[in-house]
Tab-separated table of C-alpha atoms in Angstrom:
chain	number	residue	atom	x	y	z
A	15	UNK	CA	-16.878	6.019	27.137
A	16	UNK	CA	-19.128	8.688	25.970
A	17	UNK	CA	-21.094	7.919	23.006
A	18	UNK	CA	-19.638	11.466	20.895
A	19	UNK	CA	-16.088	9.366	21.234
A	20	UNK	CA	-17.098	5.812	20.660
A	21	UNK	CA	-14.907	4.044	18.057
A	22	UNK	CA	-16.525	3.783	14.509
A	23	UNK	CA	-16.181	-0.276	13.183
A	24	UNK	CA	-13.737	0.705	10.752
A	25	UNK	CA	-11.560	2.427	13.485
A	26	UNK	CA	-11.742	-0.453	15.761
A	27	UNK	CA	-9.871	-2.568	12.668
A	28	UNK	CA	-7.405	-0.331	11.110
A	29	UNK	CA	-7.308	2.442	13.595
A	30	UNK	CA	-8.414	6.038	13.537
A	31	UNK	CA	-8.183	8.949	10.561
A	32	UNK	CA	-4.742	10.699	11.824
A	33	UNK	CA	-5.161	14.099	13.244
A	34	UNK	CA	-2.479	15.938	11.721
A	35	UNK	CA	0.451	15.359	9.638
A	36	UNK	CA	0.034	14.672	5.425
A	37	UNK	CA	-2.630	12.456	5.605
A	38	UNK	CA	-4.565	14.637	7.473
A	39	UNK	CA	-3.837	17.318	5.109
A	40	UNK	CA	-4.486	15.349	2.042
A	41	UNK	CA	-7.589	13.421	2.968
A	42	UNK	CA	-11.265	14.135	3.863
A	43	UNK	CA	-12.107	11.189	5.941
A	44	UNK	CA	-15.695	9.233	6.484
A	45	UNK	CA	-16.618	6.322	7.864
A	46	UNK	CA	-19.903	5.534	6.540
A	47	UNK	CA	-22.445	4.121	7.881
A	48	UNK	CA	-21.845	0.396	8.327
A	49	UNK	CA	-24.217	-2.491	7.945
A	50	UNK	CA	-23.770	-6.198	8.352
A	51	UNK	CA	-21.709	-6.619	5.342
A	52	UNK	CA	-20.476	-3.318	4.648
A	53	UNK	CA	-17.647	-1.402	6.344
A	54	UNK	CA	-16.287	1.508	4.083
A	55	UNK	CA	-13.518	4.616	4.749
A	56	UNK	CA	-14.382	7.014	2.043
A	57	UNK	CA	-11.396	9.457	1.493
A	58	UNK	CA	-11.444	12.551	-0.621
A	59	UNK	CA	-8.938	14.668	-1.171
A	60	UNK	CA	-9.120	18.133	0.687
A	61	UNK	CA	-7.368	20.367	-1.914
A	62	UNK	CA	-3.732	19.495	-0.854
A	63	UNK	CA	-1.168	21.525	-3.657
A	64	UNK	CA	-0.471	19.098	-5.960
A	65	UNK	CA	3.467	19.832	-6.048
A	66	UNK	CA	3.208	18.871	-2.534
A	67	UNK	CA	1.382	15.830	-3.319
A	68	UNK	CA	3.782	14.128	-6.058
A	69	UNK	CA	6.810	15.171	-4.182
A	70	UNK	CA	5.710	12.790	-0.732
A	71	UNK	CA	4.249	10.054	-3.363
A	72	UNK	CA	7.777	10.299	-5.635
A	73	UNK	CA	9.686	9.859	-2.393
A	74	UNK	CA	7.719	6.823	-1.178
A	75	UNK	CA	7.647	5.016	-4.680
A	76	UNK	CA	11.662	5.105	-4.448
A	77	UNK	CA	11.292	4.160	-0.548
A	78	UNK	CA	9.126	1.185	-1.651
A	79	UNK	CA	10.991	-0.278	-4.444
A	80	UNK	CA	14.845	0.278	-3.639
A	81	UNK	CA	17.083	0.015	-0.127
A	82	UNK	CA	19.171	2.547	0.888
A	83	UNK	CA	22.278	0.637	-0.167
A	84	UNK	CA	20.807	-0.032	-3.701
A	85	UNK	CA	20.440	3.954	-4.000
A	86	UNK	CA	23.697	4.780	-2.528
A	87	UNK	CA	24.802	2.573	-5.602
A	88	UNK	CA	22.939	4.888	-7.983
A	89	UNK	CA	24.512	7.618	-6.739
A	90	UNK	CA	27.568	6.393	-6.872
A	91	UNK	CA	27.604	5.793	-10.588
A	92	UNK	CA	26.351	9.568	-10.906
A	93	UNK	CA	29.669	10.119	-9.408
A	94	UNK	CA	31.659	8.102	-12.096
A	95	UNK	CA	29.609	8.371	-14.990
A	96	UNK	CA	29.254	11.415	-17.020
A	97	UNK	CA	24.937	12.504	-18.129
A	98	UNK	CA	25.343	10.558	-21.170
A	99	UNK	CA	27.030	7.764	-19.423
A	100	UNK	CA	24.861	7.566	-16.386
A	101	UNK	CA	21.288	7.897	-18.509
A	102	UNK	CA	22.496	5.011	-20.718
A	103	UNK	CA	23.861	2.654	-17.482
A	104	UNK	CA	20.555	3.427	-16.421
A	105	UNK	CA	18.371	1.898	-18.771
A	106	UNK	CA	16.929	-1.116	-17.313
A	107	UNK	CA	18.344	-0.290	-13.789
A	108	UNK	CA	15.772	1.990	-12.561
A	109	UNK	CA	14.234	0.571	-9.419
A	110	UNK	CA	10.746	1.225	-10.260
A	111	UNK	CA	8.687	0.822	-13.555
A	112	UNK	CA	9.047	3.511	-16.145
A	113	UNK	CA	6.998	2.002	-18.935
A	114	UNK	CA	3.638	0.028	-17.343
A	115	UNK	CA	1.280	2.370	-16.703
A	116	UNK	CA	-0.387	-0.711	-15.600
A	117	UNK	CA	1.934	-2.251	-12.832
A	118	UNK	CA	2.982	1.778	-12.005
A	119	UNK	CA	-1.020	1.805	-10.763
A	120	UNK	CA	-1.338	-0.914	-9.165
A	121	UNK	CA	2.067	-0.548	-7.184
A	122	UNK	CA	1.169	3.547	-5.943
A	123	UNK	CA	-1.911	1.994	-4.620
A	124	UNK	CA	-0.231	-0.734	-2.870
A	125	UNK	CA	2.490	2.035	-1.190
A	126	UNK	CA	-0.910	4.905	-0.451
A	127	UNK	CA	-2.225	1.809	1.203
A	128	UNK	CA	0.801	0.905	3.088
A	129	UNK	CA	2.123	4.217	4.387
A	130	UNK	CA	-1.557	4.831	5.565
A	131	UNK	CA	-2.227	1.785	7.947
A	132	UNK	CA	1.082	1.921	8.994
A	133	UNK	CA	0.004	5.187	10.066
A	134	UNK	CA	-3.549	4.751	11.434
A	135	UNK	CA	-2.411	1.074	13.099
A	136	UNK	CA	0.570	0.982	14.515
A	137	UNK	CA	1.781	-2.221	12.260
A	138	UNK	CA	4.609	-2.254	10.317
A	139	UNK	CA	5.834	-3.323	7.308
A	140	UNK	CA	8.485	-6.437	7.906
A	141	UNK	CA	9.473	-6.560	4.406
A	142	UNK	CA	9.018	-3.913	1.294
A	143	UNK	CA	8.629	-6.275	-1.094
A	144	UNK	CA	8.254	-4.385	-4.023
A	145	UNK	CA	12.306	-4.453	-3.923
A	146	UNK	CA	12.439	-7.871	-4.647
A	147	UNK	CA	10.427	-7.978	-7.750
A	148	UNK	CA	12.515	-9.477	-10.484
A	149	UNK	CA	10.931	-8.107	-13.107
A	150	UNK	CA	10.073	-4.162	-12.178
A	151	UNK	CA	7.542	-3.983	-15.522
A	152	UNK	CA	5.215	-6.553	-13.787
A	153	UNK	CA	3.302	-6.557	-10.929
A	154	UNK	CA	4.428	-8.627	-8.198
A	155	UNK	CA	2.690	-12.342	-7.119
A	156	UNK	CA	1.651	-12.534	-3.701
A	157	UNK	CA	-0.492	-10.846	-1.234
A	158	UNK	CA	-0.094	-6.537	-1.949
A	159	UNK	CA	0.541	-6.163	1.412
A	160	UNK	CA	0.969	-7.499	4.856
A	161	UNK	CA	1.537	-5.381	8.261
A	162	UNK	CA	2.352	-6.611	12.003
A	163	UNK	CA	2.983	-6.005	15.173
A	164	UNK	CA	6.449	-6.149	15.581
A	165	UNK	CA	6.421	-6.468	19.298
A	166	UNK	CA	4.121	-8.999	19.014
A	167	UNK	CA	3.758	-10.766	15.870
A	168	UNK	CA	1.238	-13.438	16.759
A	169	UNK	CA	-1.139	-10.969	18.362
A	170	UNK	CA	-2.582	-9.136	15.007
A	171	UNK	CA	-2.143	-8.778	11.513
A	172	UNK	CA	-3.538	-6.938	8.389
A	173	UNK	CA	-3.715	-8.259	4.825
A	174	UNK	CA	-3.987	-5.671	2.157
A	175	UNK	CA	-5.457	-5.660	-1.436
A	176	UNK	CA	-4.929	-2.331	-3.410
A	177	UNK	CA	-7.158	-1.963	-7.304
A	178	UNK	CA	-7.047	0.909	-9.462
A	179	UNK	CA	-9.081	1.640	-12.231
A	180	UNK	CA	-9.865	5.342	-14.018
A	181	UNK	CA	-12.976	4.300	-14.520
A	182	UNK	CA	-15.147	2.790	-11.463
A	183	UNK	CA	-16.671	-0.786	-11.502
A	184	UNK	CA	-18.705	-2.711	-9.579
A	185	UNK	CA	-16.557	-5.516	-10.671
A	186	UNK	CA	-13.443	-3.966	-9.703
A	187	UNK	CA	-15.335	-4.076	-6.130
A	188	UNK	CA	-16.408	-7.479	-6.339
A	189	UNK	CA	-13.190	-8.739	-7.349
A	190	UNK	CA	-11.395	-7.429	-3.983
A	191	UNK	CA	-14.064	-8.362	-1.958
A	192	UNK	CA	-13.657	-11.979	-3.163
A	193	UNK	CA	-9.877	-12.264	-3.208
A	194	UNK	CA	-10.244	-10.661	0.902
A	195	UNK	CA	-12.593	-13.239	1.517
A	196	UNK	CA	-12.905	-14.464	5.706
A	197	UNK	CA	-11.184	-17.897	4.817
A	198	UNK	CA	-8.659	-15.947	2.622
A	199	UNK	CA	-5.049	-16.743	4.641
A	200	UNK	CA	-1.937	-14.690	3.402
A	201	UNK	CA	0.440	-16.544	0.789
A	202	UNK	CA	3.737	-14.330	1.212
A	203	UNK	CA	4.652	-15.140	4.928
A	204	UNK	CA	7.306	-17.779	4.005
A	205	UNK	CA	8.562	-15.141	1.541
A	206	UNK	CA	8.886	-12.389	4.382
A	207	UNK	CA	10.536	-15.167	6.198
A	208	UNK	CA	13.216	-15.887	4.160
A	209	UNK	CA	13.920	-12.172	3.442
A	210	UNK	CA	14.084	-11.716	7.412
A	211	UNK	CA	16.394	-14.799	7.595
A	212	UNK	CA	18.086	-13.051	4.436
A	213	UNK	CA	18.856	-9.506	6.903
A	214	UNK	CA	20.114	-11.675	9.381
A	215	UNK	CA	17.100	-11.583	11.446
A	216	UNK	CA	16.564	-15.105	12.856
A	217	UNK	CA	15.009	-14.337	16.014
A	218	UNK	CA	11.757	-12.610	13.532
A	219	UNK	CA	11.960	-15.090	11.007
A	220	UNK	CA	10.900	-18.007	13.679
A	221	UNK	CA	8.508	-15.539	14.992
A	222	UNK	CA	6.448	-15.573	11.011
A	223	UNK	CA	7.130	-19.185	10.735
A	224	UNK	CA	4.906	-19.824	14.116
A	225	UNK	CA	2.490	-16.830	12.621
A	226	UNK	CA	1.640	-19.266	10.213
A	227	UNK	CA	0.587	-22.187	12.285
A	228	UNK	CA	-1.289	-19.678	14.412
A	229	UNK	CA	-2.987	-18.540	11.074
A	230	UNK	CA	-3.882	-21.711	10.391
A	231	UNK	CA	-5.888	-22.795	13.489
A	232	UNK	CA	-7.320	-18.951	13.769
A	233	UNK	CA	-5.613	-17.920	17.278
A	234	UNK	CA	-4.451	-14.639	15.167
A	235	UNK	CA	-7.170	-12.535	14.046
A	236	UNK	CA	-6.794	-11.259	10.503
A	237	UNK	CA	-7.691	-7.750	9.840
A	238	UNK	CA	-8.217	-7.739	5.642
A	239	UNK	CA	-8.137	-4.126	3.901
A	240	UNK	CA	-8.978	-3.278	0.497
A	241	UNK	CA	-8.475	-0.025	-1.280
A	242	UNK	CA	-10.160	1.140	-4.290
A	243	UNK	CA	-8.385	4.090	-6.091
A	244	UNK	CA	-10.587	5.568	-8.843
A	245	UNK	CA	-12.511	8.759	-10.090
A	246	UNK	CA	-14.249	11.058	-7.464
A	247	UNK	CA	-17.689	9.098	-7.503
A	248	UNK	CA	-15.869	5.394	-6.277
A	249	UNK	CA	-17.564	5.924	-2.912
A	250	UNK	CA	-20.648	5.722	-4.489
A	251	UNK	CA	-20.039	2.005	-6.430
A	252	UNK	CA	-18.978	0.864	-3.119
A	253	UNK	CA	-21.817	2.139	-1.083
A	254	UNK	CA	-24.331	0.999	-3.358
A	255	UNK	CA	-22.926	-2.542	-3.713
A	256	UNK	CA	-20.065	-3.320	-1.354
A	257	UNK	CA	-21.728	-7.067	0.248
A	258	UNK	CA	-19.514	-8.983	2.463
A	259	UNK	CA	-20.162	-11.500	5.026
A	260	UNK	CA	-15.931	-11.319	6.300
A	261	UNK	CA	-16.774	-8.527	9.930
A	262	UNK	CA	-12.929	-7.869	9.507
A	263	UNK	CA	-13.225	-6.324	5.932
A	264	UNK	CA	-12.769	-2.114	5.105
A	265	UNK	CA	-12.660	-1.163	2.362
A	266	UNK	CA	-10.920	1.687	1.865
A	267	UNK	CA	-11.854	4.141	-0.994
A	268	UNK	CA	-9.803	7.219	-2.591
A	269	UNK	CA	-11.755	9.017	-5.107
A	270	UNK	CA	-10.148	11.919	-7.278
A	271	UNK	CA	-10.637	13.555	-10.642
A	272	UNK	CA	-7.910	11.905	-13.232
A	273	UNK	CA	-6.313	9.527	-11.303
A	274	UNK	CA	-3.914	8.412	-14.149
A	275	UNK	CA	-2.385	11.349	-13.990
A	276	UNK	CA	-1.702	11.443	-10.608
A	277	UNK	CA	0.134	7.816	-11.165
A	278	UNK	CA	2.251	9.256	-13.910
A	279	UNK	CA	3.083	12.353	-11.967
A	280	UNK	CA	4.156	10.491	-9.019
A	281	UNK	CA	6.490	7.938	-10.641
A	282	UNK	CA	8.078	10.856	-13.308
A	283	UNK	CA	9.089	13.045	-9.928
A	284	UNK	CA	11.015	10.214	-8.439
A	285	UNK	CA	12.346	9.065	-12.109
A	286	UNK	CA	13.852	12.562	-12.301
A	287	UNK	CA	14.570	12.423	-8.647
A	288	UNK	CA	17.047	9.326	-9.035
A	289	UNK	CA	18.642	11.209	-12.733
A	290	UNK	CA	19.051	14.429	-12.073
């Protein structure tokens, strides 16, 4: 292979910056230099309109946290209820959090993180889980996220960890770093399990159940990918300090002036997008 084309260390994990499509359009890609203990995708955003922006995040924060049966019930209601009606059924209903600005951060970075490995990988998601949380206002227990190879689910997997915070830290840093730690293993696979068991996929289920022996005695390597959403100047906290001795760590970084308001764009659109 020519050395212009060679694979950068953060490609060879998660996969190359896509060439077209949104993320293309919305992200500036580099992979930085890399060291023994740092690996780091810094992504800035390229001037993408920002209508155009909220509208794809809106339409993946419903994606993420309701089925298409659960909205076919919303709509429904629309049908029976009159406005008042339907806004008051509503309250409590909504399939997404419309009061934690907290949990509504940390849950957009999960979903940015998600839609883009699934994107530069290959690996799916198995389970959304975000649609089982039983309490929408908190943020969900277990690992943020978790992506295989369908085809072959022993063969590879990725475990993601997604932080927000409007104002960088190196602490913020530090604390994903730890928590994607090489002996870290994933917690949620017996949840995906029973969820795939749940769809009436047996034959997938038994295939996570064996992932987790596998896990165990290290025949299935473990890509781990954190993502740091803050202000424009992130990239600099995590070039300055990111120190891991895990080879299979990114971290993945998305800098951007007011990021809260981003968040509280995003998950207003796709409030008004399930009530109008």
């Amino acid at each position: 292979m020519n050395a212009k084309n060679q694979l950068t260390a953060q490609s060879n994990l998660i996969g190359e910056h896509p060439k077209s499509g949104f993320f293309f359009d919305w992200f500036e890609c580099e992979d930085t230099p890399t060291t023994a203990n740092k690996k780091h995708r810094k992504l800035t955003n390229k001037g993408i309109n920002r209508s155009t922006l909220v509208d794809h995040l809106s339409q993946w924060i419903i994606k993420h946290h309701a089925n298409e049966n659960r909205m076919a019930r919303i709509e429904r209601k629309k049908l029976i209820l009159d406005k008042h009606g339907f806004a008051e059924y509503m309250e409590g209903r909504v399939p997404f959090p419309i009061k934690s600005a907290t949990t509504q951060k940390g849950n957009l970075g999960e979903i940015i993180l998600a839609e883009y490995l699934t994107e530069t990988s290959g690996l799916e998601i198995l389970v959304y889980k975000l649609r089982y949380n039983p309490n929408v206002e908190q943020s969900m227990k277990g690992d943020d996220l978790l992506l295989f190879e369908k085809q072959n689910i022993q063969n590879k997997i990725i475990l993601g960890e997604a932080k927000f915070r409007e104002i960088k830290s190196k602490k913020a840093l530090d604390d994903i770093v730890e928590s994607l730690s090489k002996e870290k293993l994933p917690i949620s696979l017996t949840f995906i399990s029973d969820r795939l068991e749940e769809m009436g996929d047996d034959v997938l289920a038994n295939e996570i159940d064996n992932l987790i022996t596998n896990l165990h005695s290290k025949k299935t390597p473990v890509t781990y990918v954190g993502f740091y959403h803050s202000e424009a100047a992130v990239y600099k906290t995590i070039e300055n300090n990111l120190n891991s001795n895990n080879n299979n760590l990114v971290i993945v970084s998305y800098g951007e002036n007011n990021p809260s308001e981003l968040v509280k764009n995003s998950f207003d659109e796709a409030l008004r997008m399930v009530m109008k």
